[in-house]
CSV table of C-alpha atoms in Angstrom, one decimal:
chain,number,residue,atom,x,y,z
A,1,MET,CA,-12.1,2.6,1.0
A,2,SER,CA,-9.4,1.6,-1.2
A,3,ALA,CA,-8.5,-1.7,-3.0
A,4,ASP,CA,-6.6,-2.6,-0.4
A,5,ASP,CA,-6.7,-1.9,3.4
A,6,PRO,CA,-3.5,-3.5,5.7
A,7,LYS,CA,-6.1,-3.1,8.0
A,8,THR,CA,-8.8,-5.5,6.7
A,9,LEU,CA,-8.4,-7.3,3.7
A,10,VAL,CA,-5.5,-7.0,0.8
A,11,SER,CA,-5.5,-8.3,-2.7
A,12,THR,CA,-2.4,-10.9,-3.7
A,13,GLN,CA,-1.3,-8.2,-6.1
A,14,TRP,CA,-0.4,-6.7,-3.0
A,15,LEU,CA,1.3,-9.1,-1.1
A,16,ALA,CA,3.5,-10.1,-3.9
A,17,ASP,CA,4.6,-6.4,-3.8
A,18,HIS,CA,5.1,-6.2,-0.4
A,19,LEU,CA,6.1,-10.2,0.3
A,20,LYS,CA,9.8,-9.2,0.7
A,21,ASP,CA,9.1,-6.5,3.2
A,22,PRO,CA,11.5,-7.0,6.0
A,23,ASP,CA,8.6,-6.3,8.7
A,24,LEU,CA,5.5,-8.3,6.7
A,25,ARG,CA,4.9,-11.3,8.4
A,26,VAL,CA,2.6,-14.1,6.4
A,27,ILE,CA,0.5,-16.4,8.3
A,28,ASP,CA,-1.7,-19.7,6.9
A,29,ALA,CA,-4.3,-20.0,9.6
A,30,SER,CA,-6.4,-22.9,7.4
A,31,TRP,CA,-8.9,-24.6,9.3
A,32,TYR,CA,-12.1,-26.9,8.3
A,33,LEU,CA,-14.8,-28.3,9.5
A,34,PRO,CA,-14.5,-31.9,9.7
A,35,ASP,CA,-16.9,-32.9,7.0
A,36,MET,CA,-14.5,-31.3,4.9
A,37,ASN,CA,-11.9,-33.6,4.6
A,38,ARG,CA,-8.8,-31.8,4.7
A,39,ASP,CA,-5.6,-32.2,6.8
A,40,PRO,CA,-4.3,-28.0,7.2
A,41,LYS,CA,-1.6,-28.8,8.6
A,42,ALA,CA,-0.8,-31.5,6.1
A,43,GLU,CA,-1.4,-28.9,2.9
A,44,TYR,CA,0.7,-26.0,4.8
A,45,ASP,CA,3.9,-28.2,4.9
A,46,ALA,CA,3.3,-29.2,1.0
A,47,ALA,CA,2.9,-25.7,0.0
A,48,HIS,CA,2.3,-22.4,1.4
A,49,ILE,CA,3.4,-19.1,1.0
A,50,PRO,CA,7.2,-17.9,1.0
A,51,GLY,CA,7.6,-17.1,4.8
A,52,ALA,CA,4.3,-18.0,5.6
A,53,ARG,CA,4.2,-19.9,9.6
A,54,PHE,CA,1.2,-22.4,10.4
A,55,PHE,CA,-1.1,-20.5,12.8
A,56,ASP,CA,-3.6,-23.4,14.6
A,57,ILE,CA,-6.9,-21.8,15.8
A,58,ASP,CA,-7.4,-25.0,17.3
A,59,ASP,CA,-4.4,-24.4,19.8
A,60,ILE,CA,-3.9,-21.2,19.9
A,61,SER,CA,-6.7,-20.8,22.1
A,62,ASP,CA,-8.1,-21.7,25.3
A,63,THR,CA,-7.7,-25.0,25.6
A,64,LEU,CA,-8.9,-25.0,29.1
A,65,SER,CA,-12.9,-23.8,27.9
A,66,ASP,CA,-15.2,-27.1,27.4
A,67,LEU,CA,-16.3,-25.1,23.9
A,68,PRO,CA,-13.7,-25.1,20.5
A,69,HIS,CA,-11.5,-22.4,19.8
A,70,MET,CA,-12.1,-20.1,22.3
A,71,ALA,CA,-10.4,-16.7,22.4
A,72,PRO,CA,-7.4,-17.1,24.3
A,73,SER,CA,-5.8,-15.0,27.3
A,74,PRO,CA,-3.6,-12.3,25.6
A,75,GLU,CA,-0.6,-13.7,27.6
A,76,LYS,CA,-0.9,-16.9,25.5
A,77,PHE,CA,-1.6,-15.1,22.4
A,78,MET,CA,1.9,-13.0,23.0
A,79,SER,CA,3.9,-16.5,23.8
A,80,ARG,CA,2.6,-18.3,20.9
A,81,LEU,CA,3.7,-15.3,18.4
A,82,ARG,CA,6.5,-14.8,19.9
A,83,ALA,CA,7.5,-18.3,19.3
A,84,MET,CA,6.1,-18.0,15.5
A,85,GLY,CA,8.5,-14.8,15.2
A,86,ILE,CA,5.6,-11.9,14.9
A,87,GLY,CA,5.4,-9.2,17.3
A,88,ASP,CA,5.4,-5.8,17.3
A,89,GLY,CA,5.6,-3.6,14.2
A,90,HIS,CA,5.0,-6.2,11.9
A,91,GLN,CA,2.7,-5.6,9.5
A,92,VAL,CA,0.5,-9.1,9.1
A,93,VAL,CA,-1.3,-11.0,6.2
A,94,VAL,CA,-3.1,-14.0,7.3
A,95,TYR,CA,-4.7,-16.5,4.6
A,96,ASP,CA,-6.3,-19.9,5.0
A,97,GLY,CA,-7.1,-22.7,2.3
A,98,ASN,CA,-10.8,-21.9,1.4
A,99,GLY,CA,-10.7,-18.2,0.4
A,100,ILE,CA,-11.6,-16.6,3.1
A,101,PHE,CA,-12.7,-18.8,5.4
A,102,SER,CA,-10.9,-19.4,9.1
A,103,ALA,CA,-8.2,-16.5,7.7
A,104,ALA,CA,-11.1,-14.1,9.8
A,105,ARG,CA,-11.0,-15.1,12.8
A,106,VAL,CA,-7.8,-14.9,13.1
A,107,TRP,CA,-8.0,-11.0,11.6
A,108,TRP,CA,-10.2,-10.7,14.9
A,109,LEU,CA,-8.2,-12.5,17.4
A,110,PHE,CA,-5.6,-10.1,16.5
A,111,ARG,CA,-7.7,-7.4,16.7
A,112,LEU,CA,-9.2,-8.9,20.2
A,113,MET,CA,-5.9,-8.5,21.6
A,114,GLY,CA,-5.2,-5.1,20.1
A,115,LYS,CA,-3.3,-5.5,17.1
A,116,THR,CA,-4.7,-3.8,14.4
A,117,ASP,CA,-2.1,-3.9,12.0
A,118,ILE,CA,-3.4,-7.4,9.9
A,119,ALA,CA,-5.2,-7.7,6.6
A,120,VAL,CA,-6.9,-11.1,5.4
A,121,LEU,CA,-5.8,-12.0,1.7
A,122,ASP,CA,-8.3,-11.5,-0.2
A,123,GLY,CA,-8.9,-14.9,-2.0
A,124,GLY,CA,-6.6,-17.3,-0.2
A,125,PHE,CA,-3.9,-19.4,-0.7
A,126,GLY,CA,-6.1,-21.1,-3.9
A,127,LYS,CA,-6.2,-17.4,-5.7
A,128,TRP,CA,-2.5,-16.7,-4.7
A,129,GLN,CA,-2.1,-20.5,-6.7
A,130,ALA,CA,-4.2,-20.2,-9.5
A,131,GLU,CA,-1.9,-17.3,-10.4
A,132,GLY,CA,0.7,-18.7,-10.3
A,133,ARG,CA,2.4,-17.0,-7.6
A,134,GLU,CA,5.6,-18.3,-5.7
A,135,ILE,CA,4.8,-20.7,-3.1
A,136,GLU,CA,7.4,-23.0,-0.8
A,137,ASP,CA,7.6,-26.2,1.5
A,138,MET,CA,10.1,-25.6,3.6
A,139,PRO,CA,9.4,-24.1,7.3
A,140,PRO,CA,10.4,-20.5,7.6
A,141,ILE,CA,13.1,-19.5,10.0
A,142,LEU,CA,11.8,-18.2,13.0
A,143,ARG,CA,13.5,-15.3,15.2
A,144,ASP,CA,11.8,-14.4,18.5
A,145,ARG,CA,10.0,-10.6,18.3
A,146,HIS,CA,8.9,-8.4,21.6
A,147,MET,CA,4.8,-9.2,21.3
A,148,THR,CA,2.6,-7.0,23.4
A,149,ALA,CA,-1.0,-7.4,23.7
A,150,SER,CA,-4.5,-5.7,25.1
A,151,ARG,CA,-7.5,-7.2,25.1
A,152,GLN,CA,-10.5,-5.0,23.8
A,153,ALA,CA,-12.9,-6.2,25.7
A,154,HIS,CA,-15.5,-4.2,23.7
A,155,LEU,CA,-14.8,-6.9,20.3
A,156,VAL,CA,-16.3,-10.1,22.5
A,157,LYS,CA,-20.0,-11.1,23.7
A,158,ASP,CA,-20.3,-13.8,26.1
A,159,VAL,CA,-23.5,-16.0,26.5
A,160,THR,CA,-25.0,-13.7,29.1
A,161,GLN,CA,-24.6,-11.0,27.3
A,162,VAL,CA,-26.2,-12.0,24.1
A,163,ALA,CA,-29.0,-13.3,26.4
A,164,ALA,CA,-29.2,-9.7,27.3
A,165,ALA,CA,-29.1,-8.5,24.2
A,166,ALA,CA,-31.7,-11.1,22.6
A,167,LYS,CA,-33.9,-10.4,25.5
A,168,LEU,CA,-33.4,-6.6,25.1
A,169,GLY,CA,-33.5,-6.0,22.0
A,170,ASP,CA,-30.7,-3.7,22.0
A,171,TRP,CA,-28.4,-5.2,19.4
A,172,GLN,CA,-28.9,-7.2,16.4
A,173,ILE,CA,-27.8,-10.7,16.3
A,174,VAL,CA,-26.6,-11.7,13.0
A,175,ASP,CA,-26.2,-15.1,12.0
A,176,ALA,CA,-23.7,-16.2,10.2
A,177,ARG,CA,-24.9,-20.2,9.9
A,178,GLY,CA,-26.0,-21.7,6.2
A,179,ALA,CA,-30.1,-21.3,5.9
A,180,ALA,CA,-30.9,-24.3,6.6
A,181,ARG,CA,-29.4,-24.7,10.2
A,182,PHE,CA,-30.4,-21.6,11.0
A,183,ARG,CA,-34.2,-22.5,10.9
A,184,GLY,CA,-33.3,-25.4,12.8
A,185,ASP,CA,-34.4,-27.8,9.6
A,186,GLU,CA,-30.8,-29.6,9.7
A,187,PRO,CA,-29.5,-30.9,12.9
A,188,GLU,CA,-26.2,-29.3,13.8
A,189,PRO,CA,-22.7,-31.5,13.2
A,190,ARG,CA,-21.5,-31.3,16.7
A,191,GLU,CA,-23.5,-33.6,18.7
A,192,GLY,CA,-25.7,-32.7,21.5
A,193,LEU,CA,-27.0,-29.2,20.7
A,194,ARG,CA,-30.1,-28.2,19.2
A,195,ALA,CA,-31.8,-27.1,16.0
A,196,GLY,CA,-32.1,-23.1,15.6
A,197,ARG,CA,-31.1,-19.8,16.5
A,198,ILE,CA,-31.1,-17.7,19.1
A,199,PRO,CA,-34.4,-15.4,19.5
A,200,GLY,CA,-34.8,-12.1,17.5
A,201,SER,CA,-31.8,-13.6,15.2
A,202,LYS,CA,-31.0,-12.6,10.8
A,203,ASN,CA,-29.3,-14.7,8.8
A,204,VAL,CA,-26.4,-13.8,7.0
A,205,HIS,CA,-24.8,-16.4,5.6
A,206,TYR,CA,-21.0,-15.4,5.3
A,207,ALA,CA,-21.2,-16.6,1.7
A,208,THR,CA,-23.2,-14.1,0.5
A,209,LEU,CA,-20.7,-11.7,1.2
A,210,LEU,CA,-18.2,-13.4,-1.0
A,211,ASN,CA,-17.9,-13.6,-4.4
A,212,GLU,CA,-17.5,-17.1,-6.5
A,213,ASP,CA,-13.8,-17.0,-6.7
A,214,GLY,CA,-13.3,-16.3,-2.7
A,215,THR,CA,-13.4,-13.0,-2.6
A,216,MET,CA,-15.6,-10.3,-0.6
A,217,LYS,CA,-17.5,-8.1,-2.1
A,218,ARG,CA,-17.2,-4.7,-2.4
A,219,GLY,CA,-19.5,-1.0,-1.6
A,220,ASP,CA,-22.9,-1.8,-2.3
A,221,ALA,CA,-22.9,-5.3,-3.1
A,222,LEU,CA,-21.0,-6.0,0.1
A,223,LYS,CA,-23.9,-4.0,1.9
A,224,ALA,CA,-26.9,-5.7,0.2
A,225,ALA,CA,-25.4,-8.8,2.0
A,226,PHE,CA,-26.5,-7.4,4.9
A,227,THR,CA,-29.5,-4.9,4.1
A,228,GLN,CA,-30.8,-7.5,2.0
A,229,ALA,CA,-31.6,-9.7,5.1
A,230,GLY,CA,-33.0,-7.2,7.2
A,231,VAL,CA,-29.8,-5.8,8.5
A,232,ASP,CA,-29.9,-2.4,9.9
A,233,LEU,CA,-25.9,-0.9,9.3
A,234,ASP,CA,-26.7,2.2,11.8
A,235,LYS,CA,-27.2,-0.6,14.7
A,236,ARG,CA,-25.0,-2.1,16.5
A,237,ILE,CA,-24.3,-5.6,16.0
A,238,ILE,CA,-23.0,-9.1,17.3
A,239,THR,CA,-22.0,-11.7,14.7
A,240,THR,CA,-22.4,-15.5,15.8
A,241,CYS,CA,-22.0,-18.9,13.9
A,242,GLY,CA,-21.2,-22.2,14.9
A,243,SER,CA,-18.3,-22.0,16.7
A,244,GLY,CA,-17.1,-18.4,16.2
A,245,VAL,CA,-15.4,-19.1,12.8
A,246,THR,CA,-17.8,-17.8,9.7
A,247,ALA,CA,-18.7,-14.6,12.4
A,248,ALA,CA,-15.8,-13.0,12.1
A,249,ILE,CA,-16.1,-12.8,8.1
A,250,LEU,CA,-19.2,-10.8,8.8
A,251,SER,CA,-17.2,-8.7,11.4
A,252,LEU,CA,-14.7,-8.4,8.5
A,253,GLY,CA,-17.2,-6.8,5.9
A,254,LEU,CA,-18.8,-4.9,8.2
A,255,GLU,CA,-15.5,-3.0,9.1
A,256,MET,CA,-15.0,-3.2,5.3
A,257,LEU,CA,-17.9,-1.2,5.4
A,258,GLY,CA,-17.1,1.4,7.9
A,259,HIS,CA,-19.6,-0.4,10.6
A,260,ARG,CA,-17.6,0.1,13.8
A,261,ASP,CA,-20.1,-1.0,16.2
A,262,TRP,CA,-19.6,-4.6,16.7
A,263,ALA,CA,-18.8,-7.5,18.7
A,264,LEU,CA,-18.3,-11.3,18.1
A,265,TYR,CA,-20.2,-13.7,20.0
A,266,ASP,CA,-16.9,-16.4,20.5
A,267,GLY,CA,-19.1,-19.1,22.1
A,268,SER,CA,-21.8,-19.3,19.3
A,269,TRP,CA,-23.8,-21.7,18.6
A,270,ALA,CA,-21.3,-24.7,20.0
A,271,GLU,CA,-22.3,-22.5,23.3
A,272,TRP,CA,-25.9,-21.5,23.3
A,273,GLY,CA,-27.5,-25.0,21.4
A,274,GLN,CA,-26.3,-27.1,24.2
A,275,PHE,CA,-28.0,-24.8,27.0
A,276,GLU,CA,-31.9,-25.7,27.7
A,277,GLN,CA,-32.5,-22.9,29.8
A,278,LEU,CA,-31.8,-20.4,26.4
A,279,LYS,CA,-34.6,-20.2,24.2
A,280,VAL,CA,-34.5,-21.1,21.1
A,281,GLU,CA,-36.6,-20.2,17.9
A,282,THR,CA,-37.2,-22.8,14.5
A,283,GLY,CA,-38.5,-22.3,11.3
């Protein structure tokens, strides 16, 4: 794979070279955990990559669900993206303010909706700023663009499917949370959730896929992040995490490695951890 792939990951230089392309659209998908004490919309309003639209992960979701930021219906996705001036025929680049964190979730969401011309900005807004590249604080002028979506059901799993996979062992379940949460040694940040992990799952903390500057590892180094955790890259994989955000970083990494037989557990631990009838492993 080349260093830049407009369907997975592109460099800041690639984006700078293509920023004025008429059919390029940039999305700021910054989202933070409560303990990060950051306001993504306020940061976007203060400074963003020229032309970037702000994508609110919590708003462009299934707001009828009790679970956080579950994937929206294709109809809602199309409606919101059209209003943002993003539609068919656009190449999309998505970034966030934390290297690679929440941007991968939006990459997965586009893929779930059948949109493949989307890439994550490697290193995110922090790398863009560190290189002294152009920023602005003005919102873009939006023009409605026709958008179609077709949900790709094979890219997502629900709790019933994950429970079956855990029981049968026909999928590997790979958890992106930190090791202490995976073992159940520390409490979950969301109230009312048990500590621990899905039985039989393996732990690949999302940060092990990243370099110190927030960029994604490549080649053998990226592969090793999975294989050293006991993941067989020749078998089917379900990615999971706390609420379906950092699991998408694992999905992005798998896609970059050419692994196509993966799906993301959208409910993740926010769902699994609340149901007493679902088994939990610790230790």
